[in-house]
GROMACS .gro file of C-alpha atoms in nm:
model
  323
    1MET     CA    1  -7.808  -2.632   9.225
    2MET     CA    2  -7.623  -2.646   8.891
    3GLN     CA    3  -7.473  -2.986   8.812
    4LEU     CA    4  -7.104  -2.957   8.724
    5SER     CA    5  -6.958  -3.161   8.441
    6ILE     CA    6  -6.702  -3.426   8.529
    7LEU     CA    7  -6.428  -3.201   8.388
    8ASP     CA    8  -6.538  -2.905   8.600
    9GLN     CA    9  -6.549  -3.127   8.909
   10VAL     CA   10  -6.192  -3.239   8.837
   11LYS     CA   11  -6.082  -2.876   8.796
   12HIS     CA   12  -6.245  -2.769   9.123
   13ALA     CA   13  -6.089  -3.061   9.308
   14ALA     CA   14  -5.747  -2.982   9.163
   15LEU     CA   15  -5.759  -2.623   9.285
   16CYS     CA   16  -5.845  -2.745   9.636
   17MET     CA   17  -5.535  -2.963   9.662
   18GLN     CA   18  -5.205  -2.869   9.823
   19ARG     CA   19  -4.934  -2.859   9.556
   20ASN     CA   20  -4.559  -2.893   9.533
   21ASN     CA   21  -4.349  -2.709   9.274
   22TRP     CA   22  -4.397  -2.947   8.979
   23GLU     CA   23  -4.766  -2.991   9.063
   24GLN     CA   24  -4.824  -2.616   9.051
   25GLY     CA   25  -4.653  -2.610   8.713
   26VAL     CA   26  -4.836  -2.897   8.550
   27LEU     CA   27  -5.170  -2.769   8.677
   28ALA     CA   28  -5.102  -2.420   8.540
   29GLN     CA   29  -5.016  -2.571   8.204
   30ALA     CA   30  -5.334  -2.779   8.215
   31PHE     CA   31  -5.554  -2.474   8.264
   32TRP     CA   32  -5.360  -2.290   7.993
   33GLU     CA   33  -5.413  -2.565   7.739
   34ALA     CA   34  -5.778  -2.595   7.843
   35GLY     CA   35  -5.824  -2.230   7.746
   36ASP     CA   36  -5.854  -2.086   8.099
   37ARG     CA   37  -5.565  -1.844   8.084
   38ASP     CA   38  -5.690  -1.640   8.379
   39THR     CA   39  -5.661  -1.936   8.616
   40ALA     CA   40  -5.326  -2.033   8.465
   41THR     CA   41  -5.203  -1.677   8.523
   42ARG     CA   42  -5.320  -1.684   8.885
   43LEU     CA   43  -5.125  -2.006   8.937
   44ALA     CA   44  -4.817  -1.849   8.776
   45VAL     CA   45  -4.845  -1.543   9.001
   46GLU     CA   46  -4.851  -1.765   9.309
   47ALA     CA   47  -4.546  -1.949   9.175
   48VAL     CA   48  -4.358  -1.619   9.160
   49HIS     CA   49  -4.465  -1.530   9.514
   50ARG     CA   50  -4.264  -1.836   9.613
   51GLN     CA   51  -3.961  -1.775   9.391
   52GLN     CA   52  -3.617  -1.810   9.548
   53GLU     CA   53  -3.332  -1.570   9.483
   54ASP     CA   54  -3.165  -1.828   9.259
   55GLY     CA   55  -3.472  -1.820   9.033
   56ARG     CA   56  -3.649  -2.142   9.128
   57CYS     CA   57  -4.026  -2.094   9.150
   58CYS     CA   58  -4.305  -2.254   9.357
   59GLN     CA   59  -4.060  -2.336   9.634
   60ILE     CA   60  -4.218  -2.472   9.951
   61GLY     CA   61  -4.110  -2.721  10.212
   62GLY     CA   62  -3.737  -2.679  10.154
   63SER     CA   63  -3.741  -2.848   9.813
   64THR     CA   64  -3.398  -2.926   9.668
   65ALA     CA   65  -3.536  -3.004   9.322
   66SER     CA   66  -3.356  -2.858   9.023
   67THR     CA   67  -3.596  -2.926   8.737
   68ASP     CA   68  -3.936  -2.944   8.911
   69PRO     CA   69  -3.947  -2.564   8.973
   70CYS     CA   70  -3.918  -2.516   8.596
   71ALA     CA   71  -4.249  -2.692   8.526
   72ILE     CA   72  -4.426  -2.359   8.574
   73GLY     CA   73  -4.205  -2.198   8.311
   74GLU     CA   74  -4.421  -2.227   8.001
   75ALA     CA   75  -4.730  -2.094   8.179
   76LEU     CA   76  -4.520  -1.819   8.339
   77ILE     CA   77  -4.392  -1.706   7.998
   78GLY     CA   78  -4.749  -1.708   7.867
   79ALA     CA   79  -4.879  -1.515   8.168
   80ALA     CA   80  -4.606  -1.251   8.128
   81ARG     CA   81  -4.694  -1.204   7.762
   82GLU     CA   82  -5.067  -1.208   7.827
   83THR     CA   83  -5.054  -0.944   8.101
   84GLY     CA   84  -4.754  -0.739   7.996
   85ASP     CA   85  -4.652  -0.743   8.363
   86PRO     CA   86  -4.275  -0.673   8.393
   87TRP     CA   87  -4.270  -0.847   8.733
   88LEU     CA   88  -4.376  -1.174   8.572
   89ALA     CA   89  -4.133  -1.123   8.284
   90GLN     CA   90  -3.846  -1.066   8.527
   91ALA     CA   91  -3.944  -1.378   8.719
   92SER     CA   92  -3.939  -1.578   8.396
   93GLU     CA   93  -3.591  -1.448   8.314
   94LYS     CA   94  -3.466  -1.542   8.663
   95LEU     CA   95  -3.607  -1.892   8.625
   96LEU     CA   96  -3.442  -1.924   8.284
   97ARG     CA   97  -3.106  -1.820   8.428
   98TRP     CA   98  -3.142  -2.096   8.686
   99ALA     CA   99  -3.220  -2.348   8.413
  100VAL     CA  100  -2.937  -2.262   8.174
  101GLU     CA  101  -2.663  -2.136   8.406
  102LEU     CA  102  -2.704  -2.226   8.772
  103ALA     CA  103  -2.870  -2.567   8.789
  104PRO     CA  104  -2.628  -2.854   8.868
  105ARG     CA  105  -2.549  -3.083   8.578
  106ASP     CA  106  -2.333  -3.374   8.464
  107ALA     CA  107  -2.016  -3.360   8.257
  108ASN     CA  108  -2.225  -3.336   7.938
  109GLY     CA  109  -2.439  -3.053   8.072
  110ILE     CA  110  -2.750  -3.260   8.151
  111VAL     CA  111  -2.933  -3.115   8.451
  112TYR     CA  112  -2.966  -3.327   8.764
  113HIS     CA  113  -3.306  -3.366   8.924
  114PHE     CA  114  -3.187  -3.229   9.263
  115ASP     CA  115  -2.922  -2.986   9.376
  116ASP     CA  116  -2.796  -3.216   9.653
  117SER     CA  117  -2.745  -3.537   9.455
  118ARG     CA  118  -2.627  -3.642   9.111
  119GLU     CA  119  -2.938  -3.831   9.012
  120ILE     CA  120  -3.113  -3.795   8.678
  121TRP     CA  121  -3.486  -3.872   8.676
  122VAL     CA  122  -3.719  -3.937   8.386
  123ASP     CA  123  -3.959  -3.679   8.536
  124SER     CA  124  -3.721  -3.407   8.416
  125CYS     CA  125  -3.819  -3.477   8.054
  126TYR     CA  126  -4.142  -3.291   8.129
  127MET     CA  127  -4.023  -3.037   8.385
  128LEU     CA  128  -3.736  -2.870   8.199
  129PRO     CA  129  -3.718  -2.901   7.815
  130PRO     CA  130  -4.065  -2.755   7.739
  131PHE     CA  131  -3.977  -2.443   7.941
  132LEU     CA  132  -3.647  -2.407   7.756
  133ALA     CA  133  -3.823  -2.444   7.420
  134ALA     CA  134  -4.093  -2.192   7.520
  135ALA     CA  135  -3.815  -1.949   7.612
  136GLY     CA  136  -3.660  -1.987   7.268
  137CYS     CA  137  -3.365  -2.197   7.387
  138TYR     CA  138  -3.437  -2.467   7.130
  139GLU     CA  139  -3.091  -2.621   7.113
  140GLU     CA  140  -3.070  -2.646   7.491
  141ALA     CA  141  -3.416  -2.799   7.514
  142LEU     CA  142  -3.316  -3.064   7.262
  143ARG     CA  143  -2.981  -3.124   7.431
  144GLN     CA  144  -3.151  -3.190   7.764
  145MET     CA  145  -3.409  -3.420   7.608
  146ASP     CA  146  -3.139  -3.607   7.416
  147GLY     CA  147  -2.942  -3.652   7.737
  148TYR     CA  148  -3.234  -3.788   7.935
  149TRP     CA  149  -3.320  -4.026   7.652
  150ARG     CA  150  -2.961  -4.149   7.614
  151ILE     CA  151  -2.910  -4.204   7.986
  152LEU     CA  152  -3.244  -4.361   8.074
  153LEU     CA  153  -3.347  -4.566   7.769
  154ASP     CA  154  -3.372  -4.938   7.837
  155GLU     CA  155  -3.307  -5.068   7.487
  156ARG     CA  156  -3.438  -5.414   7.576
  157LYS     CA  157  -3.782  -5.268   7.648
  158ASN     CA  158  -3.790  -4.946   7.440
  159LEU     CA  159  -3.900  -4.765   7.756
  160LEU     CA  160  -3.728  -4.527   7.995
  161SER     CA  161  -3.600  -4.624   8.336
  162HIS     CA  162  -3.692  -4.404   8.631
  163ARG     CA  163  -3.360  -4.297   8.791
  164TRP     CA  164  -2.987  -4.292   8.717
  165ASP     CA  165  -2.722  -4.204   8.978
  166ASP     CA  166  -2.426  -4.037   8.811
  167ALA     CA  167  -2.220  -4.062   9.131
  168THR     CA  168  -2.241  -4.442   9.163
  169ARG     CA  169  -2.298  -4.509   8.792
  170THR     CA  170  -2.597  -4.725   8.879
  171TYR     CA  171  -2.976  -4.718   8.845
  172PRO     CA  172  -3.134  -4.675   9.190
  173ARG     CA  173  -3.460  -4.758   9.014
  174ARG     CA  174  -3.434  -4.916   8.671
  175ASP     CA  175  -3.807  -4.995   8.662
  176VAL     CA  176  -3.997  -4.866   8.359
  177TRP     CA  177  -4.235  -4.660   8.569
  178GLY     CA  178  -4.560  -4.586   8.386
  179VAL     CA  179  -4.597  -4.226   8.498
  180GLY     CA  180  -4.229  -4.164   8.425
  181ASN     CA  181  -4.275  -4.272   8.065
  182GLY     CA  182  -4.587  -4.055   8.058
  183TRP     CA  183  -4.378  -3.757   8.169
  184ALA     CA  184  -4.136  -3.827   7.885
  185ALA     CA  185  -4.399  -3.868   7.613
  186ALA     CA  186  -4.588  -3.555   7.720
  187GLY     CA  187  -4.267  -3.354   7.752
  188MET     CA  188  -4.147  -3.453   7.407
  189ILE     CA  189  -4.473  -3.367   7.235
  190ARG     CA  190  -4.473  -3.022   7.393
  191VAL     CA  191  -4.113  -2.958   7.289
  192ARG     CA  192  -4.193  -3.073   6.936
  193ALA     CA  193  -4.485  -2.832   6.911
  194LEU     CA  194  -4.269  -2.541   7.026
  195LEU     CA  195  -3.988  -2.591   6.774
  196PRO     CA  196  -3.995  -2.336   6.489
  197ALA     CA  197  -3.941  -2.389   6.117
  198GLY     CA  198  -3.595  -2.518   6.037
  199TYR     CA  199  -3.608  -2.792   6.300
  200GLU     CA  200  -3.779  -3.055   6.087
  201ALA     CA  201  -3.519  -3.326   6.150
  202GLN     CA  202  -3.539  -3.270   6.525
  203LYS     CA  203  -3.918  -3.283   6.514
  204GLN     CA  204  -3.904  -3.612   6.328
  205LEU     CA  205  -3.663  -3.755   6.586
  206LEU     CA  206  -3.900  -3.660   6.867
  207GLU     CA  207  -4.190  -3.813   6.674
  208SER     CA  208  -3.995  -4.136   6.637
  209ARG     CA  209  -3.914  -4.148   7.006
  210ILE     CA  210  -4.275  -4.081   7.103
  211ARG     CA  211  -4.389  -4.368   6.879
  212THR     CA  212  -4.126  -4.591   7.040
  213LEU     CA  213  -4.263  -4.520   7.387
  214LEU     CA  214  -4.628  -4.548   7.286
  215ASP     CA  215  -4.577  -4.876   7.099
  216ALA     CA  216  -4.394  -5.029   7.395
  217ALA     CA  217  -4.630  -4.892   7.660
  218PHE     CA  218  -4.958  -4.982   7.492
  219HIS     CA  219  -4.835  -5.341   7.470
  220TYR     CA  220  -4.894  -5.350   7.847
  221GLN     CA  221  -5.236  -5.181   7.853
  222ARG     CA  222  -5.484  -5.383   8.057
  223GLU     CA  223  -5.822  -5.494   7.926
  224ASP     CA  224  -5.988  -5.231   8.145
  225GLY     CA  225  -5.779  -4.952   7.988
  226ALA     CA  226  -5.552  -4.896   8.287
  227PHE     CA  227  -5.185  -4.990   8.325
  228HIS     CA  228  -4.965  -5.120   8.603
  229ASP     CA  229  -4.749  -4.876   8.798
  230VAL     CA  230  -4.441  -5.048   8.655
  231LEU     CA  231  -4.551  -5.111   8.301
  232ASP     CA  232  -4.409  -5.460   8.261
  233ASP     CA  233  -4.471  -5.577   8.618
  234PRO     CA  234  -4.826  -5.714   8.661
  235VAL     CA  235  -4.767  -5.746   9.035
  236SER     CA  236  -4.736  -5.369   9.070
  237PHE     CA  237  -5.058  -5.181   9.139
  238ARG     CA  238  -5.319  -5.080   8.881
  239GLU     CA  239  -5.261  -4.718   8.781
  240ILE     CA  240  -5.465  -4.456   8.592
  241ASN     CA  241  -5.248  -4.148   8.538
  242CYS     CA  242  -4.996  -4.287   8.290
  243GLY     CA  243  -5.291  -4.376   8.068
  244GLN     CA  244  -5.409  -4.016   8.084
  245MET     CA  245  -5.059  -3.903   7.988
  246PHE     CA  246  -5.038  -4.140   7.693
  247ALA     CA  247  -5.389  -4.042   7.582
  248TYR     CA  248  -5.294  -3.673   7.598
  249THR     CA  249  -4.993  -3.746   7.379
  250VAL     CA  250  -5.197  -3.945   7.126
  251TYR     CA  251  -5.475  -3.688   7.094
  252ARG     CA  252  -5.225  -3.405   7.041
  253GLY     CA  253  -5.016  -3.601   6.795
  254VAL     CA  254  -5.315  -3.699   6.583
  255ALA     CA  255  -5.457  -3.345   6.599
  256GLU     CA  256  -5.121  -3.204   6.490
  257GLY     CA  257  -5.126  -3.431   6.187
  258TRP     CA  258  -4.814  -3.639   6.236
  259LEU     CA  259  -4.927  -3.931   6.454
  260GLU     CA  260  -5.123  -4.219   6.301
  261GLU     CA  261  -5.487  -4.269   6.395
  262ARG     CA  262  -5.417  -4.633   6.485
  263TYR     CA  263  -5.321  -4.507   6.833
  264LEU     CA  264  -5.664  -4.356   6.900
  265PRO     CA  265  -5.838  -4.674   7.024
  266TYR     CA  266  -5.572  -4.711   7.293
  267ALA     CA  267  -5.617  -4.348   7.396
  268GLU     CA  268  -5.995  -4.382   7.408
  269LYS     CA  269  -5.961  -4.693   7.622
  270SER     CA  270  -5.732  -4.505   7.862
  271ARG     CA  271  -5.977  -4.217   7.876
  272GLU     CA  272  -6.268  -4.447   7.961
  273ALA     CA  273  -6.067  -4.589   8.250
  274ALA     CA  274  -5.997  -4.236   8.373
  275LEU     CA  275  -6.360  -4.125   8.345
  276ALA     CA  276  -6.468  -4.429   8.546
  277SER     CA  277  -6.219  -4.338   8.818
  278VAL     CA  278  -6.354  -3.989   8.902
  279ASN     CA  279  -6.551  -3.987   9.227
  280ARG     CA  280  -6.835  -3.757   9.336
  281TYR     CA  281  -6.585  -3.493   9.454
  282GLY     CA  282  -6.402  -3.475   9.122
  283LEU     CA  283  -6.097  -3.665   9.245
  284VAL     CA  284  -5.933  -3.893   8.989
  285GLN     CA  285  -5.878  -4.205   9.195
  286GLY     CA  286  -5.629  -4.482   9.137
  287VAL     CA  287  -5.349  -4.261   9.011
  288CYS     CA  288  -4.996  -4.291   9.148
  289GLY     CA  289  -5.083  -4.137   9.483
  290LEU     CA  290  -4.963  -3.875   9.726
  291PRO     CA  291  -4.743  -3.826   9.916
  292PHE     CA  292  -4.482  -4.080   9.802
  293PHE     CA  293  -4.637  -4.211   9.477
  294ASP     CA  294  -4.593  -4.571   9.587
  295HIS     CA  295  -4.960  -4.669   9.601
  296PRO     CA  296  -5.288  -4.600   9.419
  297GLY     CA  297  -5.450  -4.280   9.543
  298VAL     CA  298  -5.502  -3.921   9.431
  299ALA     CA  299  -5.253  -3.653   9.323
  300ALA     CA  300  -5.256  -3.304   9.177
  301GLU     CA  301  -5.071  -3.430   8.869
  302GLY     CA  302  -5.346  -3.688   8.817
  303GLN     CA  303  -5.602  -3.409   8.820
  304ALA     CA  304  -5.392  -3.198   8.585
  305PHE     CA  305  -5.349  -3.471   8.329
  306PHE     CA  306  -5.721  -3.541   8.323
  307ILE     CA  307  -5.763  -3.174   8.224
  308LEU     CA  308  -5.478  -3.195   7.970
  309MET     CA  309  -5.621  -3.516   7.825
  310GLU     CA  310  -5.961  -3.357   7.773
  311ALA     CA  311  -5.810  -3.042   7.621
  312ALA     CA  312  -5.607  -3.250   7.375
  313ARG     CA  313  -5.910  -3.464   7.290
  314ASN     CA  314  -6.113  -3.149   7.219
  315MET     CA  315  -5.832  -3.034   6.991
  316TRP     CA  316  -5.844  -3.365   6.803
  317LYS     CA  317  -6.225  -3.353   6.778
  318SER     CA  318  -6.212  -2.997   6.641
  319VAL     CA  319  -5.958  -3.089   6.377
  320ALA     CA  320  -6.154  -3.402   6.279
  321ALA     CA  321  -6.475  -3.203   6.248
  322ALA     CA  322  -6.308  -2.948   6.022
  323ASP     CA  323  -6.177  -3.213   5.782
   0.00000   0.00000   0.00000
C-alpha cells in the first residue's frame, strides 16, 4: 500500500472531520493555496448548498455568527471564476451583500461577530476582511481591519485581546489568545496581498502591524517551538496551532519580499513542533481543540493551518531557489 506523506495524511484527516462555517472556509482556502483548486471548489459548492437567504454560507446548527460564514468567501470567488458557474457567482454576490449591507455592526460600521450580541472578536480579522478585499471592496476591508485593531489592541503587550462587548463596554476576555493573534496575523497578510497598486501606504501599515504581532508573540515561544494558549500565561495549556499560523505568516511575508528573514528561525521552530504533533491518522494534535477550544485536542482549523503553513513554506522555498 502506498505510504502517504505527512501533508497528505493531514489533508485526508481534515476532509474526514465535521466542520462549522469558519472551518469550511479556512479549509477551502488551505486547499486553494496548496494548489488543489478542485477540492477547494468542492468545498465552496457545499458551502453554497448551505447558504441562507440572507447570504450567509456554510450554515449548520443554527449558527448566529456574522463573520464566520464569510471565511469561505475568497475560495468561493475563486471557484466562481474558475468554473464560470453563474450559481456560484450569484452565491458570492449574496454573501457580499450580507457582509457590506446586512451584517450587524457598531456605530463606526465595524461588524459584530454574532447577530444576537454586540461582541467583537479577534477571529473576525481572518473571517471577513480577506473576503472583502478579494471582492474588490478594498476600503471596506481596510476599515474593518482598522476597527478590529483599534478596539482589540492591548498596547501594553502589543497583542490583540480576544473579545470586546460593545454593549457593556468591557472585555469579556481580554486574554491575548494565541490562536486569536494567529487569526489576525494571517488575515492581515492575506488582505495585504490582495490590495492593488495605489495602496502602498496601507500595505506598509499592515506590514508594520504584522511585525508588531510577530515580535510580541515570538517573545513567548517555548523552547520546544510551541506556545501557550494564552501567549503570556505559562499556566495555560501548550498549544500548536498559533505557531502554525505565525509560521504561515512568516513564510508568506518573506516569500513576498517585505518581511525580514530574521523571522524564519522562529517559523521553522514552530513547524518542527507541528510536524512532531501529527499522529498516524494525520491529525494535528495539541491544537486548541474541539468543540469549545478550551483544551489541547484536534480541530479542523488546526488541520487547515498545517496545510497553509506548508503551502507558504513551499512558496518561500521556490522564491529562495530562484534567487
